Amino acid sequence: MATQTLVVAAVCFRDAADRILTVRKRATSYFMLPGGKFEPGEGSGAAALRQVHEELGVTVRSEDLALLGSWTGAAANELDTLVDATVYLSTVVITPISSAEIVELRWIDPTATAEPEFPLAPLLTDFVFPALAA
């Protein structure tokens, strides 16, 4: 049973090939969407925009975000932890640059049937990819 819940906001970006941008943060093994925890008094949209700017060096406006969904599931990199995530979809084409705690970026095909050679966060496989396919 989970002992804590992390509340986060994330953004799903697609490239011209319809792949999804994933990131791996320092000292972690799972790839996930760019995003992270809220600061005090911050809403989910503001947190998502701030995190994307900090992690990828990209400025996105709130008008460029559409709610994809909100889900609670197993956290990727923390044992006995749930993640309560609000995920936005952006149609803005970006050229991300790893910054802040991001050590690796990968674009992945959410419809690929083969397992990727790197681990993906459960939020992606259990919720985001099915929502994108719907």
Coordinates of N, CA and C in Angstrom, one line a residue:
M1 N 0.8 -1.2 0.0 CA 0.0 0.0 0.0 C 0.9 1.2 0.0
A2 N 0.5 2.2 -0.8 CA 1.3 3.5 -0.9 C 1.3 4.3 0.4
T3 N 2.4 4.8 0.7 CA 2.5 5.6 1.9 C 2.4 7.1 1.7
Q4 N 2.6 7.5 0.4 CA 2.4 9.0 0.1 C 1.9 9.1 -1.3
T5 N 1.4 10.3 -1.6 CA 1.0 10.7 -2.9 C 1.6 12.0 -3.4
L6 N 2.2 12.0 -4.5 CA 2.8 13.2 -5.1 C 1.8 13.8 -6.1
V7 N 1.6 15.1 -6.0 CA 0.7 15.8 -6.9 C 1.5 16.5 -7.9
V8 N 1.3 16.1 -9.2 CA 2.1 16.7 -10.3 C 1.3 17.1 -11.4
A9 N 1.9 17.9 -12.3 CA 1.3 18.3 -13.6 C 2.4 18.0 -14.7
A10 N 1.9 17.6 -15.8 CA 2.8 17.2 -16.9 C 2.2 17.7 -18.2
V11 N 3.1 17.7 -19.2 CA 2.7 18.1 -20.6 C 3.1 17.1 -21.6
C12 N 2.2 16.7 -22.5 CA 2.5 15.7 -23.5 C 2.7 16.5 -24.8
F13 N 3.9 16.4 -25.3 CA 4.3 17.1 -26.6 C 4.4 16.0 -27.7
R14 N 4.0 16.3 -28.9 CA 4.2 15.4 -30.0 C 5.1 16.1 -31.1
D15 N 5.8 15.2 -31.8 CA 6.6 15.8 -32.9 C 5.9 15.5 -34.2
A16 N 6.6 15.8 -35.3 CA 6.0 15.7 -36.7 C 5.7 14.2 -37.0
A17 N 6.3 13.3 -36.4 CA 6.1 11.8 -36.6 C 5.1 11.3 -35.6
D18 N 4.4 12.2 -34.8 CA 3.4 11.8 -33.8 C 4.0 11.1 -32.6
R19 N 5.3 11.2 -32.4 CA 5.9 10.6 -31.2 C 5.7 11.5 -30.0
I20 N 5.8 10.9 -28.8 CA 5.7 11.7 -27.6 C 7.0 11.9 -26.9
L21 N 7.2 13.1 -26.5 CA 8.5 13.5 -25.8 C 8.4 12.9 -24.4
T22 N 9.5 12.1 -24.0 CA 9.7 11.6 -22.7 C 11.0 12.1 -22.1
V23 N 11.1 12.2 -20.8 CA 12.3 12.7 -20.2 C 12.7 11.7 -19.1
R24 N 14.0 11.6 -18.8 CA 14.5 10.9 -17.7 C 15.2 11.9 -16.8
K25 N 14.8 11.9 -15.5 CA 15.4 12.9 -14.6 C 16.6 12.3 -13.9
R26 N 17.5 13.1 -13.4 CA 18.7 12.7 -12.7 C 18.4 11.7 -11.6
A27 N 19.2 10.7 -11.5 CA 19.1 9.6 -10.5 C 17.8 8.8 -10.6
T28 N 17.3 8.7 -11.8 CA 16.1 7.9 -12.0 C 16.3 7.0 -13.2
S29 N 15.5 6.0 -13.4 CA 15.6 5.1 -14.5 C 14.4 5.1 -15.5
Y30 N 13.3 5.6 -15.0 CA 12.1 5.6 -15.8 C 11.9 6.9 -16.7
F31 N 11.5 6.7 -17.9 CA 11.1 7.9 -18.7 C 9.7 8.3 -18.5
M32 N 9.4 9.5 -18.5 CA 8.1 10.1 -18.1 C 7.9 11.3 -19.0
L33 N 6.7 11.9 -18.8 CA 6.4 13.2 -19.4 C 7.1 14.3 -18.7
P34 N 7.5 15.4 -19.4 CA 8.1 16.6 -18.7 C 7.0 17.1 -17.7
G35 N 7.4 17.5 -16.6 CA 6.5 18.1 -15.6 C 7.0 17.8 -14.2
G36 N 6.2 18.1 -13.2 CA 6.6 17.9 -11.8 C 5.6 18.5 -10.8
K37 N 6.2 18.6 -9.6 CA 5.4 19.0 -8.5 C 5.0 20.5 -8.5
F38 N 3.9 20.8 -7.8 CA 3.4 22.2 -7.7 C 4.3 22.9 -6.7
E39 N 4.3 24.3 -6.9 CA 4.9 25.1 -5.8 C 3.7 25.6 -5.0
P40 N 3.9 26.1 -3.8 CA 2.8 26.6 -3.0 C 1.9 27.6 -3.7
G41 N 0.6 27.4 -3.7 CA -0.3 28.4 -4.3 C -0.5 28.2 -5.8
E42 N 0.2 27.3 -6.4 CA 0.3 27.2 -7.9 C -0.8 26.2 -8.3
G43 N -1.5 26.5 -9.4 CA -2.5 25.6 -10.0 C -1.8 24.6 -10.9
S44 N -2.5 23.6 -11.4 CA -1.9 22.6 -12.3 C -1.4 23.2 -13.6
G45 N -2.1 24.1 -14.2 CA -1.7 24.7 -15.5 C -0.4 25.5 -15.3
A46 N -0.3 26.3 -14.3 CA 0.9 27.1 -14.0 C 2.0 26.2 -13.7
A47 N 1.8 25.1 -12.9 CA 2.9 24.2 -12.6 C 3.4 23.5 -13.8
A48 N 2.5 23.1 -14.7 CA 3.0 22.5 -16.0 C 3.8 23.4 -16.8
L49 N 3.3 24.6 -17.0 CA 4.1 25.6 -17.8 C 5.5 25.9 -17.2
R50 N 5.5 26.1 -15.8 CA 6.8 26.4 -15.2 C 7.7 25.2 -15.3
Q51 N 7.2 24.0 -15.1 CA 8.1 22.8 -15.2 C 8.7 22.6 -16.6
V52 N 7.8 22.8 -17.6 CA 8.3 22.7 -19.0 C 9.4 23.7 -19.3
H53 N 9.2 24.9 -18.8 CA 10.3 25.9 -19.0 C 11.6 25.5 -18.3
E54 N 11.4 25.1 -17.0 CA 12.6 24.7 -16.3 C 13.3 23.5 -16.8
E55 N 12.6 22.5 -17.2 CA 13.2 21.2 -17.7 C 13.6 21.2 -19.1
L56 N 12.9 21.9 -20.0 CA 13.2 21.9 -21.4 C 13.6 23.2 -22.0
G57 N 13.6 24.3 -21.3 CA 14.0 25.6 -21.8 C 13.0 26.1 -22.9
V58 N 11.7 25.6 -22.7 CA 10.6 25.9 -23.7 C 9.6 26.8 -23.0
T59 N 9.2 27.8 -23.7 CA 8.1 28.7 -23.1 C 6.8 28.3 -23.9
V60 N 5.8 27.9 -23.2 CA 4.5 27.5 -23.7 C 3.5 28.4 -23.0
R61 N 2.5 28.8 -23.7 CA 1.4 29.6 -23.1 C 0.3 28.8 -22.6
S62 N -0.5 29.2 -21.7 CA -1.6 28.5 -21.2 C -2.6 28.2 -22.3
E63 N -2.8 29.0 -23.3 CA -3.7 28.8 -24.4 C -3.2 27.6 -25.2
D64 N -1.9 27.2 -25.1 CA -1.4 26.1 -25.9 C -1.6 24.8 -25.2
L65 N -2.3 24.8 -24.1 CA -2.5 23.5 -23.3 C -4.0 23.1 -23.4
A66 N -4.2 21.8 -23.5 CA -5.6 21.3 -23.4 C -5.5 20.1 -22.5
L67 N -6.5 20.0 -21.6 CA -6.5 19.0 -20.6 C -6.6 17.6 -21.3
L68 N -5.7 16.7 -21.1 CA -5.8 15.3 -21.6 C -6.5 14.5 -20.6
G69 N -6.2 14.7 -19.3 CA -6.8 13.9 -18.2 C -6.1 14.0 -16.9
S70 N -6.8 13.5 -15.9 CA -6.2 13.5 -14.5 C -6.3 12.0 -14.0
W71 N -5.2 11.5 -13.5 CA -5.1 10.1 -13.1 C -4.3 9.9 -11.9
T72 N -4.6 8.8 -11.1 CA -3.8 8.5 -10.0 C -3.3 7.0 -10.3
G73 N -2.0 6.9 -10.1 CA -1.3 5.6 -10.4 C 0.0 5.5 -9.6
A74 N 0.6 4.3 -9.9 CA 1.9 4.1 -9.2 C 3.0 5.1 -9.7
A75 N 3.7 5.6 -8.8 CA 4.8 6.5 -9.1 C 6.0 5.7 -9.8
A76 N 6.6 6.3 -10.7 CA 7.7 5.5 -11.5 C 8.9 5.3 -10.7
N77 N 9.4 6.3 -10.0 CA 10.7 6.2 -9.4 C 10.8 6.2 -7.8
E78 N 9.6 6.2 -7.2 CA 9.5 6.2 -5.8 C 8.7 5.0 -5.3
L79 N 9.3 4.2 -4.4 CA 8.6 3.0 -3.9 C 7.5 3.5 -3.0
D80 N 6.4 2.7 -2.9 CA 5.3 2.9 -2.0 C 4.7 4.3 -2.2
T81 N 4.7 4.8 -3.4 CA 4.2 6.1 -3.7 C 3.2 6.1 -4.9
L82 N 2.2 6.9 -4.7 CA 1.3 7.2 -5.8 C 1.6 8.5 -6.4
V83 N 1.2 8.7 -7.7 CA 1.3 10.0 -8.3 C -0.1 10.4 -8.8
D84 N -0.5 11.6 -8.4 CA -1.8 12.1 -8.8 C -1.5 13.2 -9.8
A85 N -1.7 12.8 -11.1 CA -1.2 13.7 -12.2 C -2.3 14.3 -13.0
T86 N -2.1 15.6 -13.3 CA -3.0 16.3 -14.3 C -2.1 16.4 -15.5
V87 N -2.5 15.9 -16.6 CA -1.7 15.9 -17.9 C -2.4 16.7 -18.9
Y88 N -1.6 17.6 -19.5 CA -2.0 18.5 -20.6 C -1.4 18.0 -21.9
L89 N -2.1 18.3 -23.0 CA -1.6 18.0 -24.3 C -1.4 19.4 -25.0
S90 N -0.2 19.5 -25.6 CA 0.1 20.7 -26.3 C 0.4 20.4 -27.8
T91 N -0.1 21.3 -28.7 CA 0.1 21.1 -30.1 C 1.3 21.9 -30.6
V92 N 1.9 22.6 -29.7 CA 3.1 23.4 -30.0 C 4.3 22.4 -30.4
V93 N 4.9 22.7 -31.5 CA 6.1 21.9 -31.9 C 7.3 22.6 -31.2
I94 N 8.0 21.8 -30.4 CA 9.1 22.3 -29.6 C 10.4 21.7 -30.0
T95 N 11.5 22.4 -29.7 CA 12.8 21.8 -29.8 C 13.4 21.8 -28.3
P96 N 13.2 20.7 -27.6 CA 13.6 20.7 -26.2 C 15.1 20.7 -26.0
I97 N 15.5 21.2 -24.9 CA 16.9 21.2 -24.5 C 16.9 20.7 -23.0
S98 N 17.7 19.7 -22.8 CA 17.7 19.1 -21.4 C 18.3 20.2 -20.5
S99 N 17.5 20.5 -19.4 CA 18.0 21.5 -18.4 C 17.5 21.0 -17.1
A100 N 17.8 21.8 -16.1 CA 17.4 21.4 -14.7 C 17.8 20.0 -14.4
E101 N 16.9 19.2 -14.0 CA 17.3 17.8 -13.6 C 17.2 16.8 -14.7
I102 N 16.9 17.2 -15.9 CA 16.7 16.3 -17.0 C 18.1 15.8 -17.6
V103 N 18.3 14.5 -17.6 CA 19.5 14.0 -18.1 C 19.4 13.3 -19.5
E104 N 18.2 13.0 -19.9 CA 18.0 12.4 -21.2 C 16.6 12.7 -21.7
L105 N 16.5 12.9 -23.0 CA 15.2 13.1 -23.7 C 15.1 12.0 -24.8
R106 N 13.8 11.5 -24.9 CA 13.6 10.5 -26.0 C 12.2 10.7 -26.5
W107 N 12.0 10.7 -27.8 CA 10.7 10.7 -28.5 C 10.3 9.3 -28.7
I108 N 9.1 8.9 -28.3 CA 8.7 7.5 -28.5 C 7.3 7.4 -29.1
D109 N 7.1 6.3 -29.8 CA 5.8 6.1 -30.5 C 4.9 5.5 -29.5
P110 N 3.8 6.2 -29.2 CA 2.8 5.6 -28.2 C 2.0 4.4 -28.7
T111 N 2.1 4.2 -30.0 CA 1.3 3.1 -30.6 C 2.2 1.9 -30.9
A112 N 3.5 2.0 -30.6 CA 4.4 0.8 -30.8 C 4.0 -0.4 -30.0
T113 N 4.0 -1.5 -30.6 CA 3.6 -2.7 -29.9 C 4.8 -3.4 -29.2
A114 N 6.0 -3.1 -29.7 CA 7.2 -3.7 -29.1 C 7.5 -2.9 -27.8
E115 N 8.0 -3.6 -26.8 CA 8.5 -3.0 -25.6 C 9.7 -2.1 -25.9
P116 N 9.7 -0.9 -25.4 CA 10.9 -0.1 -25.7 C 12.1 -0.6 -24.9
E117 N 13.3 -0.3 -25.3 CA 14.5 -0.8 -24.6 C 14.8 0.0 -23.3
F118 N 13.9 0.9 -22.9 CA 14.1 1.7 -21.7 C 12.7 1.7 -21.0
P119 N 12.8 1.8 -19.6 CA 11.5 1.7 -18.9 C 10.7 3.0 -19.0
L120 N 9.4 2.8 -19.1 CA 8.4 3.9 -19.1 C 7.6 4.0 -17.9
A121 N 7.3 5.2 -17.4 CA 6.5 5.4 -16.2 C 5.1 4.8 -16.4
P122 N 4.6 4.1 -15.3 CA 3.3 3.5 -15.4 C 2.2 4.5 -15.9
L123 N 2.3 5.8 -15.5 CA 1.4 6.8 -15.9 C 1.2 6.8 -17.4
L124 N 2.4 6.7 -18.1 CA 2.3 6.7 -19.6 C 1.6 5.5 -20.1
T125 N 2.1 4.3 -19.7 CA 1.5 3.1 -20.3 C 0.1 2.8 -19.8
D126 N -0.2 3.1 -18.6 CA -1.6 2.8 -18.1 C -2.6 3.8 -18.4
F127 N -2.3 5.1 -18.6 CA -3.3 6.2 -18.7 C -3.1 7.1 -19.9
V128 N -1.9 7.6 -20.1 CA -1.7 8.6 -21.2 C -1.8 8.0 -22.6
F129 N -1.1 6.9 -22.8 CA -1.1 6.3 -24.1 C -2.6 5.8 -24.5
P130 N -3.3 5.2 -23.6 CA -4.7 4.8 -23.9 C -5.5 6.1 -24.2
A131 N -5.3 7.1 -23.4 CA -6.1 8.4 -23.7 C -5.8 9.0 -25.0
L132 N -4.6 8.9 -25.4 CA -4.2 9.4 -26.8 C -4.8 8.6 -27.9
A133 N -5.0 7.3 -27.6 CA -5.5 6.4 -28.7 C -7.0 6.5 -28.8
A134 N -7.7 7.0 -27.7 CA -9.1 7.1 -27.7 C -9.7 8.1 -28.7

